[in-house]
Coordinates of C-alpha atoms and ligand atoms in Angstrom, one line a residue:
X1276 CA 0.0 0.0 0.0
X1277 CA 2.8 2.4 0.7
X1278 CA 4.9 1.6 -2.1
X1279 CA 1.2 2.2 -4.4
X1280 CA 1.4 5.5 -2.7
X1281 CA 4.5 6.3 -3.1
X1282 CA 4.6 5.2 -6.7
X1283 CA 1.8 8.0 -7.1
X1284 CA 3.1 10.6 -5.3
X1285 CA 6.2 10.5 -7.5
X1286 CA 4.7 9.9 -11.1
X1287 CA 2.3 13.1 -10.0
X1288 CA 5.3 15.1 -8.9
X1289 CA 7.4 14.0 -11.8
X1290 CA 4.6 15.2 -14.0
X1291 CA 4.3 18.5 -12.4
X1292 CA 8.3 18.7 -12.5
X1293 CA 8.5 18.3 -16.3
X1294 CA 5.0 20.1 -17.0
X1295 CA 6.5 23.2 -15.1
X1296 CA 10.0 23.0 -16.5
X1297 CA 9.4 22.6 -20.1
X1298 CA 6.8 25.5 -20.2
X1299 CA 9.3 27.5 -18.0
X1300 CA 11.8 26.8 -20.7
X1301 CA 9.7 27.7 -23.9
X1302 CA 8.4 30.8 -22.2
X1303 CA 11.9 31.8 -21.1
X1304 CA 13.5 31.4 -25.0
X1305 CA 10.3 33.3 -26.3
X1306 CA 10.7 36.4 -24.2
X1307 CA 14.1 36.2 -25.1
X1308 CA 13.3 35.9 -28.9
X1309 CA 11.4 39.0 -28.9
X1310 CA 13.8 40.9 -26.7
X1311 CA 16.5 40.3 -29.8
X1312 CA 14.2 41.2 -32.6
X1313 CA 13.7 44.0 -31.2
X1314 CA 17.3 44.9 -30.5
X1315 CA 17.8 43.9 -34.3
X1316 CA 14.9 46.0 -35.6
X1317 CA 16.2 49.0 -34.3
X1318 CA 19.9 47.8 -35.2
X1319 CA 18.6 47.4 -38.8
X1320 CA 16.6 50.9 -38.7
X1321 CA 19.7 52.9 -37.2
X1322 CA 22.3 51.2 -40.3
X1323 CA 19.7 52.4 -42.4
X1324 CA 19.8 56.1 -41.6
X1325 CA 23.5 56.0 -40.7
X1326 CA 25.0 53.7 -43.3
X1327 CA 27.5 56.2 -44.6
X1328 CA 28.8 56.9 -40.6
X1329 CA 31.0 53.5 -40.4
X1330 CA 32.3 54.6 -36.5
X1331 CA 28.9 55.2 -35.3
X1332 CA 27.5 52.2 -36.6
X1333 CA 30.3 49.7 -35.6
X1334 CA 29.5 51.7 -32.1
X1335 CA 26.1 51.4 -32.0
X1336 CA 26.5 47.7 -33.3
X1337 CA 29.0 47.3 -30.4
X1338 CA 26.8 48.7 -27.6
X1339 CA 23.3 47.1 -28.6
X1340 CA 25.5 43.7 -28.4
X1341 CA 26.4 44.4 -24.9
X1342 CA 23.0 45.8 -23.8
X1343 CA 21.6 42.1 -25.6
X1344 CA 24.3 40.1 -24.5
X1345 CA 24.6 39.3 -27.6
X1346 CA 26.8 39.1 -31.2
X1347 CA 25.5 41.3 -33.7
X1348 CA 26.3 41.2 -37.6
X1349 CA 25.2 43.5 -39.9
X1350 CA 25.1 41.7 -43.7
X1351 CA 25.1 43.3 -47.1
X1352 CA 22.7 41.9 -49.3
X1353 CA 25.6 39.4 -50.7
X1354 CA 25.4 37.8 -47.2
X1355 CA 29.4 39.7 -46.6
X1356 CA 29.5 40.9 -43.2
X1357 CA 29.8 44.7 -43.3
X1358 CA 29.9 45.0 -39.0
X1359 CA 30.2 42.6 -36.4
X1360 CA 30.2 43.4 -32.4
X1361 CA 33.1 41.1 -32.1
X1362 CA 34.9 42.6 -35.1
X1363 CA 36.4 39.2 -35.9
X1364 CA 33.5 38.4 -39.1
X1365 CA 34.2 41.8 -40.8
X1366 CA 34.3 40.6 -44.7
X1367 CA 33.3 37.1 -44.3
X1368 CA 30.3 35.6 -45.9
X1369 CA 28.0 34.2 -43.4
X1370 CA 25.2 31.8 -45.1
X1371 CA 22.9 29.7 -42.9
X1372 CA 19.0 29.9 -42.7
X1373 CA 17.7 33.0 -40.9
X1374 CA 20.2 34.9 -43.3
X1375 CA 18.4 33.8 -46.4
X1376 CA 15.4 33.7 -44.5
X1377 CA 16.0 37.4 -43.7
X1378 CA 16.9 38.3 -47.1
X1379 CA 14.2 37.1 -49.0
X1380 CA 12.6 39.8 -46.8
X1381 CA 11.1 36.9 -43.9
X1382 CA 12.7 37.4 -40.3
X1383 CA 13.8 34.0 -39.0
X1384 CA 14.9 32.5 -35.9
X1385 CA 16.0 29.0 -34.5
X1386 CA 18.2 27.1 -32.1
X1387 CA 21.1 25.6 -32.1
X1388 CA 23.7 23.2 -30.1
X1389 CA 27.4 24.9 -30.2
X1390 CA 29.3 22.3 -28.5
X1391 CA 26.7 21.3 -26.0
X1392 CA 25.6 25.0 -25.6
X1393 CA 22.4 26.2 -26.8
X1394 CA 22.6 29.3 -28.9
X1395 CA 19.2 31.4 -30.5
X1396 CA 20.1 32.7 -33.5
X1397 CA 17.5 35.3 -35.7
X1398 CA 17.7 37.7 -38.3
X1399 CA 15.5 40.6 -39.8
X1400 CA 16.4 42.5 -43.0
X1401 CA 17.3 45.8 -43.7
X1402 CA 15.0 47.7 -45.9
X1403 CA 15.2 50.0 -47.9
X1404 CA 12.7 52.3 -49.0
X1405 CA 12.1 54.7 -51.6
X1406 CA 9.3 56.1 -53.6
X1407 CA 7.9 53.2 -55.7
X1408 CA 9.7 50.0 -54.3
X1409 CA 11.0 48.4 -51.1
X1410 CA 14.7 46.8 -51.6
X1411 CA 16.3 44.8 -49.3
X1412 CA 20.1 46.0 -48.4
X1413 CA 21.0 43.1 -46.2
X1414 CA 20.9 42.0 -42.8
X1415 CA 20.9 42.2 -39.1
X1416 CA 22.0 38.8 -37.3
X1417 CA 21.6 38.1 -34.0
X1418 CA 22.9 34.8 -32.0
X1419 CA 22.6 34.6 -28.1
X1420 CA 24.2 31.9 -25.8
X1421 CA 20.9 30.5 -23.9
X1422 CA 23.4 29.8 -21.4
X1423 CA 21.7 31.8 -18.6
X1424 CA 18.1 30.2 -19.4
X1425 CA 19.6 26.9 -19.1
X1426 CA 21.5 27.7 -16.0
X1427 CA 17.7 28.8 -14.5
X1428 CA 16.5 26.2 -15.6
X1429 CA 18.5 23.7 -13.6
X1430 CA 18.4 25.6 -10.5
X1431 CA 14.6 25.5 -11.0
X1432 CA 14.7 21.7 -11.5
X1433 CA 16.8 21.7 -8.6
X1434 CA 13.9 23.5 -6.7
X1435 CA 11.6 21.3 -7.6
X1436 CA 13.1 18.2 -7.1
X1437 CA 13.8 19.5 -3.6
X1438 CA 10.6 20.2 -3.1
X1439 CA 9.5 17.0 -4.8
X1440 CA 10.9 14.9 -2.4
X1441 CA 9.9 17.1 0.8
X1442 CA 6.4 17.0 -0.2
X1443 CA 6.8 13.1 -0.6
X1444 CA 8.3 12.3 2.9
X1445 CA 5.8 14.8 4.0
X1446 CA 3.1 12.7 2.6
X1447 CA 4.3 9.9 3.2
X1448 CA 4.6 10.3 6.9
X1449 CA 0.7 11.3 6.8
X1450 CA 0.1 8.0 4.8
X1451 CA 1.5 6.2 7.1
X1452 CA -0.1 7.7 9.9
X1453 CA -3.4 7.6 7.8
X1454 CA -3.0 4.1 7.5
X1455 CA -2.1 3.3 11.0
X1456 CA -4.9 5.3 12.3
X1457 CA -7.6 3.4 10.2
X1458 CA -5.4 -0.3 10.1
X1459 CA -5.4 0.2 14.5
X1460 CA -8.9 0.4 14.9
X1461 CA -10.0 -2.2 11.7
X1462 CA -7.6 -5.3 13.9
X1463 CA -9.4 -3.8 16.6
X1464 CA -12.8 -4.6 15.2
X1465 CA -11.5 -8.0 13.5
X1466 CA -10.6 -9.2 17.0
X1467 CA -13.7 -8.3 18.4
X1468 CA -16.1 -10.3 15.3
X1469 CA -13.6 -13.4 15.8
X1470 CA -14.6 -13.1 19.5
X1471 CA -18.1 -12.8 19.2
X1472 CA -18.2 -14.9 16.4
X1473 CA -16.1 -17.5 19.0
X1474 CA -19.6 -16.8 21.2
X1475 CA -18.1 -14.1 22.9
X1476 CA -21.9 -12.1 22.7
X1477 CA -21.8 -8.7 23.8
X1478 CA -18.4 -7.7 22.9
X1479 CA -17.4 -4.6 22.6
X1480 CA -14.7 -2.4 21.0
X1481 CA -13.5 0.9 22.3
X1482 CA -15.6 3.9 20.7
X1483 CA -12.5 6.7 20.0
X1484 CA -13.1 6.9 16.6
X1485 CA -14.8 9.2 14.6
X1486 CA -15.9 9.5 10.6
X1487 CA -16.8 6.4 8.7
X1488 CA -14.8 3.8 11.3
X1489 CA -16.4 5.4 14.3
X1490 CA -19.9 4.8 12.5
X1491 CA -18.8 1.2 11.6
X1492 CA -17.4 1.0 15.9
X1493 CA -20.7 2.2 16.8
X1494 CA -22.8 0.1 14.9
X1495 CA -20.6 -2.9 15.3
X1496 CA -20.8 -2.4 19.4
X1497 CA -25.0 -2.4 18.7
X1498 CA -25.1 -5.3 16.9
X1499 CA -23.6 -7.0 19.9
X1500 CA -25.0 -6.1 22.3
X1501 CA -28.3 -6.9 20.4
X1502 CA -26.9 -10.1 20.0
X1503 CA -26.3 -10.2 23.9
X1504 CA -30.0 -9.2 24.8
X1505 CA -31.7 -11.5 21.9
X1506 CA -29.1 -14.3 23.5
X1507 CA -30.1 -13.6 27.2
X1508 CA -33.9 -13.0 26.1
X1509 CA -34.0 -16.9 24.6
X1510 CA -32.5 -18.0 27.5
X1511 CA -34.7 -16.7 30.0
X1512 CA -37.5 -17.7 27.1
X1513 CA -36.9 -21.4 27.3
X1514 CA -36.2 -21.5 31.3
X1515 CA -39.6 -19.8 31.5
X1516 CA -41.3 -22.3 29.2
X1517 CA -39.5 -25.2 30.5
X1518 CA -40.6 -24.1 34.1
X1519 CA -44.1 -23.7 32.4
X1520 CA -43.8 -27.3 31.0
X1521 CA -42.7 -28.8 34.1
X1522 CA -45.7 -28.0 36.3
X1523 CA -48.6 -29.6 34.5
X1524 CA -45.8 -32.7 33.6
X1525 CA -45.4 -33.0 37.2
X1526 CA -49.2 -32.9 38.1
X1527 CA -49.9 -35.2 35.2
X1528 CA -47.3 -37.6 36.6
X1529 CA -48.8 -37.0 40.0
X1530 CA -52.3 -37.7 39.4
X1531 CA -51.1 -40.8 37.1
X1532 CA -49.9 -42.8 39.9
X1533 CA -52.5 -42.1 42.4
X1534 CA -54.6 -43.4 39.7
X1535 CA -52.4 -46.3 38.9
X1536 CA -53.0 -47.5 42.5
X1537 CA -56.2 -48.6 41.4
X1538 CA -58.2 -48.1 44.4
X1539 CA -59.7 -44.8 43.6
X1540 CA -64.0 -44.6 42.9
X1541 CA -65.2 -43.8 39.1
X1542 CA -66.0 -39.9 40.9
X1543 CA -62.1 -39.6 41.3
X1544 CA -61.1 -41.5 38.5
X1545 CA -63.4 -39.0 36.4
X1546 CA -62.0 -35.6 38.5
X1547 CA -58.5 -36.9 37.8
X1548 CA -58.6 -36.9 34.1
X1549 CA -60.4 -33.6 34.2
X1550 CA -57.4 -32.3 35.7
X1551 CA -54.9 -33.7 33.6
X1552 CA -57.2 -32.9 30.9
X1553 CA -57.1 -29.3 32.0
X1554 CA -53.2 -29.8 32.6
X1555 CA -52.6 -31.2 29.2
X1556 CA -54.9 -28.0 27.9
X1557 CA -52.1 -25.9 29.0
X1558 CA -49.4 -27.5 27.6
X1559 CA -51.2 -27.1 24.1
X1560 CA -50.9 -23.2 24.7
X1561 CA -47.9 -23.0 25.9
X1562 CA -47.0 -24.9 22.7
X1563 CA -49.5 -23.1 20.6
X1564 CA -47.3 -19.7 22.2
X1565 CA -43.6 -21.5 21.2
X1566 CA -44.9 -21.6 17.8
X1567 CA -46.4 -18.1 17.8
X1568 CA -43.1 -16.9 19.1
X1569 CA -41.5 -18.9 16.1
X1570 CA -43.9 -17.4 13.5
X1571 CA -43.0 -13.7 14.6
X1572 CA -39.5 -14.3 14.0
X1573 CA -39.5 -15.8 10.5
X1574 CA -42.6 -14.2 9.0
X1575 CA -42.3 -13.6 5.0
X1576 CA -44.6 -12.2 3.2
X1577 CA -46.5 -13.5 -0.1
X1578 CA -47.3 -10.1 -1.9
X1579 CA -50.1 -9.5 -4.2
X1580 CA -52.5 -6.6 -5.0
X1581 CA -55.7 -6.4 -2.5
X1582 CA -58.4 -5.0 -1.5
X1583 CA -58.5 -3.5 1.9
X1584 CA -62.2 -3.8 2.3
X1585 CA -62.8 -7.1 1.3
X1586 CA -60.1 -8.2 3.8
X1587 CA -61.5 -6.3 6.5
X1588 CA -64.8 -8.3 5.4
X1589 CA -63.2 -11.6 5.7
X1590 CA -61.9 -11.0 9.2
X1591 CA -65.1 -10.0 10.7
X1592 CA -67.2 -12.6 9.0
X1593 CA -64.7 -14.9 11.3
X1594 CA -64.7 -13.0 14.5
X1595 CA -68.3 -12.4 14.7
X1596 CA -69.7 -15.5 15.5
X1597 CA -67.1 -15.4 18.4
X1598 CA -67.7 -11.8 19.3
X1599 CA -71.6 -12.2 19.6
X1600 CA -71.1 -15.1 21.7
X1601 CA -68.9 -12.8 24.2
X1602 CA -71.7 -10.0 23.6
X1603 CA -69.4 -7.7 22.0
X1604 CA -71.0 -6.0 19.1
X1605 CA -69.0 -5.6 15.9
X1606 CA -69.8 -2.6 13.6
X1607 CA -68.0 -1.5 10.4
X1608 CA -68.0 1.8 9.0
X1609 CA -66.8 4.1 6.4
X1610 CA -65.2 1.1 4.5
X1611 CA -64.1 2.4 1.1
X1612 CA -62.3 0.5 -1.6
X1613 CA -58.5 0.4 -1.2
X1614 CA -56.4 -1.6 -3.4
X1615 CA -53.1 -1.7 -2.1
X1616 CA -50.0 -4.9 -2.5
X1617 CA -49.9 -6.5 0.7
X1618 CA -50.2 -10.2 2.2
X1619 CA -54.0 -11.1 2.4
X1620 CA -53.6 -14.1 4.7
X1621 CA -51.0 -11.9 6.9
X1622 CA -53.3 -8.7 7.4
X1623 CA -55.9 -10.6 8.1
X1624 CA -54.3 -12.4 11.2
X1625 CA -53.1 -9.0 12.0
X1626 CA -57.0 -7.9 12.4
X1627 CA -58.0 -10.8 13.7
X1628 CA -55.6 -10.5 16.7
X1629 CA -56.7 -6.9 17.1
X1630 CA -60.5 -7.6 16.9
X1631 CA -59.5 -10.7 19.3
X1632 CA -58.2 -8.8 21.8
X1633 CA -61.1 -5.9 21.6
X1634 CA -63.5 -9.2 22.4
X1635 CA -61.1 -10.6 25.1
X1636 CA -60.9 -7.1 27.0
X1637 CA -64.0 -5.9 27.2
X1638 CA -65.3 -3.9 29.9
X1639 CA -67.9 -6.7 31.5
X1640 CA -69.6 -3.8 33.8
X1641 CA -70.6 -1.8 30.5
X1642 CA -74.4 -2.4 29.2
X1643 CA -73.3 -2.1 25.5
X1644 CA -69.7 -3.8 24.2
X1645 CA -69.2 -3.1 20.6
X1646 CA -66.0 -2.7 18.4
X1647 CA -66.0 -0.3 15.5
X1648 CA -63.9 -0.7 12.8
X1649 CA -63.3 2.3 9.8
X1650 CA -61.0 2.5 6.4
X1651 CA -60.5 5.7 5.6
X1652 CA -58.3 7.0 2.6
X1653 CA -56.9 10.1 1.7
X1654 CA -54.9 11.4 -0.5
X1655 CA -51.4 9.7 0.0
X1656 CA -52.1 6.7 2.8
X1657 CA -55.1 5.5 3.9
X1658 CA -56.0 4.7 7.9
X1659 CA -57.4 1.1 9.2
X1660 CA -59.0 1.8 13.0
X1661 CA -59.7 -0.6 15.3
X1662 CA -61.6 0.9 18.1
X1663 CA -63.7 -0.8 21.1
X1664 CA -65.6 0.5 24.6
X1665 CA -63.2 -2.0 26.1
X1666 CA -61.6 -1.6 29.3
X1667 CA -59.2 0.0 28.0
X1668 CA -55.0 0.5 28.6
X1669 CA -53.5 2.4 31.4
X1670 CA -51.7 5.2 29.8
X1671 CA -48.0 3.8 31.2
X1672 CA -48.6 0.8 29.4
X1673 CA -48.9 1.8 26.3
X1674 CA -45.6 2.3 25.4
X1675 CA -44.8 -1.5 26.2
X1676 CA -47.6 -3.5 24.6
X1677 CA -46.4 -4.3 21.2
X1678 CA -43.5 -5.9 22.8
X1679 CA -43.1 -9.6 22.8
X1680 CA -44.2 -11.2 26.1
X1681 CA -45.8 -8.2 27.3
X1682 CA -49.2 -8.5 29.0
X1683 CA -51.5 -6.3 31.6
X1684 CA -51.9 -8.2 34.5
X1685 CA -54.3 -5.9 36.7
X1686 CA -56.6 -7.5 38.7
X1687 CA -59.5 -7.2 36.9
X1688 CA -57.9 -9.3 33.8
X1689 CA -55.9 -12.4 36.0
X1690 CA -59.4 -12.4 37.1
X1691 CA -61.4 -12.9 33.7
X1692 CA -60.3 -16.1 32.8
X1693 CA -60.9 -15.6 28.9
X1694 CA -58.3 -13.1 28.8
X1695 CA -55.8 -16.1 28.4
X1696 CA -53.0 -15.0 26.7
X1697 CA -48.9 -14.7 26.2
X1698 CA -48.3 -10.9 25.4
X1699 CA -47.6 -12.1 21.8
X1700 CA -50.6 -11.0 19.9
X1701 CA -50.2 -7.4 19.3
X1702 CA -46.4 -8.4 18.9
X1703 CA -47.3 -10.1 16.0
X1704 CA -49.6 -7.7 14.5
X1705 CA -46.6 -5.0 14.8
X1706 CA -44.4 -7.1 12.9
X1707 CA -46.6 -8.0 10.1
X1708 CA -47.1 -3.9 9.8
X1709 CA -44.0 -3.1 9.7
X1710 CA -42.7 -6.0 7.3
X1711 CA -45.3 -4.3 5.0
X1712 CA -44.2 -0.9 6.2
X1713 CA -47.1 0.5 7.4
X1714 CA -47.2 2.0 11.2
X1715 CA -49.2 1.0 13.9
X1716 CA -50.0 3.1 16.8
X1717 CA -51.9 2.6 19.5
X1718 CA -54.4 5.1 21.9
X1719 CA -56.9 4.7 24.6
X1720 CA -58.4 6.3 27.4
X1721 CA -58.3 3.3 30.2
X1722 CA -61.6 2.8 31.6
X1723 CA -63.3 3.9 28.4
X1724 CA -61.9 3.3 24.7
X1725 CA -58.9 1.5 23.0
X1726 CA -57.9 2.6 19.7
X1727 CA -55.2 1.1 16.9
X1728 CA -54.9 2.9 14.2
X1729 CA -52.5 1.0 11.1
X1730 CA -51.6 3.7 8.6
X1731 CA -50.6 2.3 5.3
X1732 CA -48.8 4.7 2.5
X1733 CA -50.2 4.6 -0.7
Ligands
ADP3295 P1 -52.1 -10.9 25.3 O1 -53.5 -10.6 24.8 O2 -51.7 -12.3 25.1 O3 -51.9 -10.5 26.7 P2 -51.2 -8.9 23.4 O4 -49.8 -8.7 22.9 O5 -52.3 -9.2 22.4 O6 -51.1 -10.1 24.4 O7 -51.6 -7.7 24.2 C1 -50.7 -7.1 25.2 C2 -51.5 -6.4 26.3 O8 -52.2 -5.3 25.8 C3 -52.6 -7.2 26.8 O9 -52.2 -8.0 27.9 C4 -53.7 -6.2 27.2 O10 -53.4 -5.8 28.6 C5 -53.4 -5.1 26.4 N1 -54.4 -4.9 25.3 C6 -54.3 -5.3 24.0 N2 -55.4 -5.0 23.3 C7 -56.3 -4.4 24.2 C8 -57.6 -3.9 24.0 N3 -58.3 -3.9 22.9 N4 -58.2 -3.3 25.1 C9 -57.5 -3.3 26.3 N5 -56.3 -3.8 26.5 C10 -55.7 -4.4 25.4

């Protein structure tokens, strides 16, 4: 990882390096280019007026070459040098490109390598004008050592190489802290999945961290300590069933060998089996409960388009017959046609637990016990209301009853021995909501009203 790092901090430095340097360079012999044609403009304008004044021009040739830094040749328009800075050309024929370039009236410049020394050469004409034509008397030649650009340009190289490889130990030395700071807390969090995985439930890492790793901590740390509490909640599950189990077994057994004596009347005979008949009786519920508990964990859902209505029609066609026999009136009203995808078979047991538990917690000291169930829609969700005359849910309650194994155990319910139960119904019916994303919420007045309202989005 540090090396891939590494690789990229150098390609993208080396990229800026020669990016930086090369357009350095070509700016660099540009200005310098149009610094000399200059100079050799006004060279070849001042020749021109003052051709016939030999000392001032070899002067004036002379100090334009110092202000440029330069050699300067003045040619006649047989390429014969006529003045040069240096004075060494004077008479000799120079002939190479920006000299006939320049002569057949096009100024011209280009580079070239003097024993391993760059040199710009250019050269503009001299013109002569008169009334009717333009003649060309010769030409101004400038060459220029680009010694000094290339000396810059090295010491600029050398800037940036320095700076090249400060900037890479500088990030370097954050990459590796980067990396240890994100690698520390990752082995951290590997150790602590291999220990819960090892059964270690409940585990949990140190929460230092923040950004993306502090999320993953945090979440990590809730997962197991979910895991803990679902862990703990199954064992305190099957001790309480297995308690539950044990007490009718052992009154079964109990009344089984008394009875296996033989010496008991048909009357006792008869009250015996009752008893384990009632004993038995439990043990079905309790394993009707297990299975229930079961259900809610693994429900899936088998999704089609339906119609609210006729669900709601189905479910009280069922409960009815029951509900009448427990004198509790069951009124529908307001049902209007919704058509929404959900799991017929699934909403229905929803209802039916809801309109169960309406009939099982009644108020028995009210003259009149009805439940009143509505489907409204509006514009984006419609509402499904449960609502009975019941007795009702204290308002501390409330909060707690669609959790799993919850149940109200005031005096007046232990006391009605139809309100049988586990605390699992209105689990379930939360469950298959929220599996279908609806809400379900629940309100009542205790003493007078109970009210769940499911709100599905449509
Ligand atoms: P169970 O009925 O087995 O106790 P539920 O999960 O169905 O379990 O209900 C939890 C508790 O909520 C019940 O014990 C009861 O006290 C209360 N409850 C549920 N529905 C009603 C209702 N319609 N009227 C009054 N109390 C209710």
């Amino acid at each position: 990882m540090l090396i891939i790092y590494s690789i990229i901090i150098v390609s993208a430095f080396s990229f800026f390096g020669v990016v930086v340097s090369s357009s350095y360079k070509s700016i660099r012999i540009k200005n310098e280019e149009n610094r000399l044609f200059q100079t050799a403009n006004v060279v070849a304008d001042t020749y021109r007026t003052n051709k016939e004044d030999r000392i001032f021009i070899r002067a004036m040739t002379k100090s334009y070459g110092r202000q440029a830094n330069a050699r300067i040749l003045i040619l006649d328009s047989q390429k014969k040098t006529v003045v040069d800075s240096h004075n060494s050309y004077i008479g000799k024929t120079v002939d190479n490109e920006e000299i006939r370039s320049s002569l057949a009236s096009r100024p011209n410049s280009g580079i070239y390598d003097l024993q391993g020394k760059e040199v710009l050469q250019l050269s503009v004409p001299i013109m002569a004008h008169s009334a009717n034509e333009t003649k060309i008397e010769g030409a101004v030649l400038i060459s220029a050592s680009l010694e000094a650009i290339s000396q810059d340009l090295k010491d600029l190289k050398n800037t940036l190489l320095k700076f090249s490889v400060s900037a890479l130990l500088i990030a370097l030395i954050f990459t590796v802290m980067a990396a240890n700071s994100i690698a520390k807390p990752l082995s951290s969090l590997t150790n602590a999945v291999e220990k819960v995985s090892s059964g270690y439930l409940g585990y949990k890492v140190e929460d230092r961290e923040s950004g993306e790793i502090g999320k993953l901590i945090k979440s990590f740390n809730e997962m197991s300590g979910k895991l803990k509490q679902i862990e703990n909640n199954r064992k305190s599950f099957i001790n309480s069933i297995s308690h539950e189990l044990k007490t009718p077994i052992t009154a079964i057994r109990a009344l089984i060998e008394s009875l296996s004596l033989g010496n008991s009347s048909l009357e006792v005979y008869k009250e015996y089996l009752e008893d384990i008949n009632d004993e038995a009786k439990r043990m079905g519920q309790l394993v009707d409960y297990l299975l229930s508990s079961i259900k809610l964990e693994d429900i899936s859902l088998d999704l089609k388009e339906e119609d609210l209505a006729e669900i709601i029609e189905d479910a009280v066609k069922l409960i009815k017959p029951y509900a009448e026999k427990n004198g509790v009136d069951v009124e529908v009203n307001g049902i209007t046609s919704v058509r929404t995808i959900c799991d017929r078979n699934k909403v229905k047991e929803a209802l039916l637990n809801l309109l169960d538990n309406s009939v099982k917690y009644k108020d028995p000291y009210k003259k009149q016990n009805n439940i009143m169930i509505s489907l409204v829609k509006n514009k984006n969700e419609a509402c499904l209301v449960v609502e009975d005359n019941g007795m009702g849910i204290r308002e501390e309650y409330l909060s707690n009853i669609f959790n799993r194994g919850f149940r109200v155990l005031d005096a007046e319910i232990a006391a009605n021995s139809r309100a049988q139960g586990y605390g699992i119904g209105l689990a379930i019916v939360k469950n298959i909501t929220e599996k279908h994303n609806w809400q379900i919420a629940a309100e009542s007045n205790y003493g007078s009203d109970s009210k769940f309202i499911i709100t599905i989005p449509l």
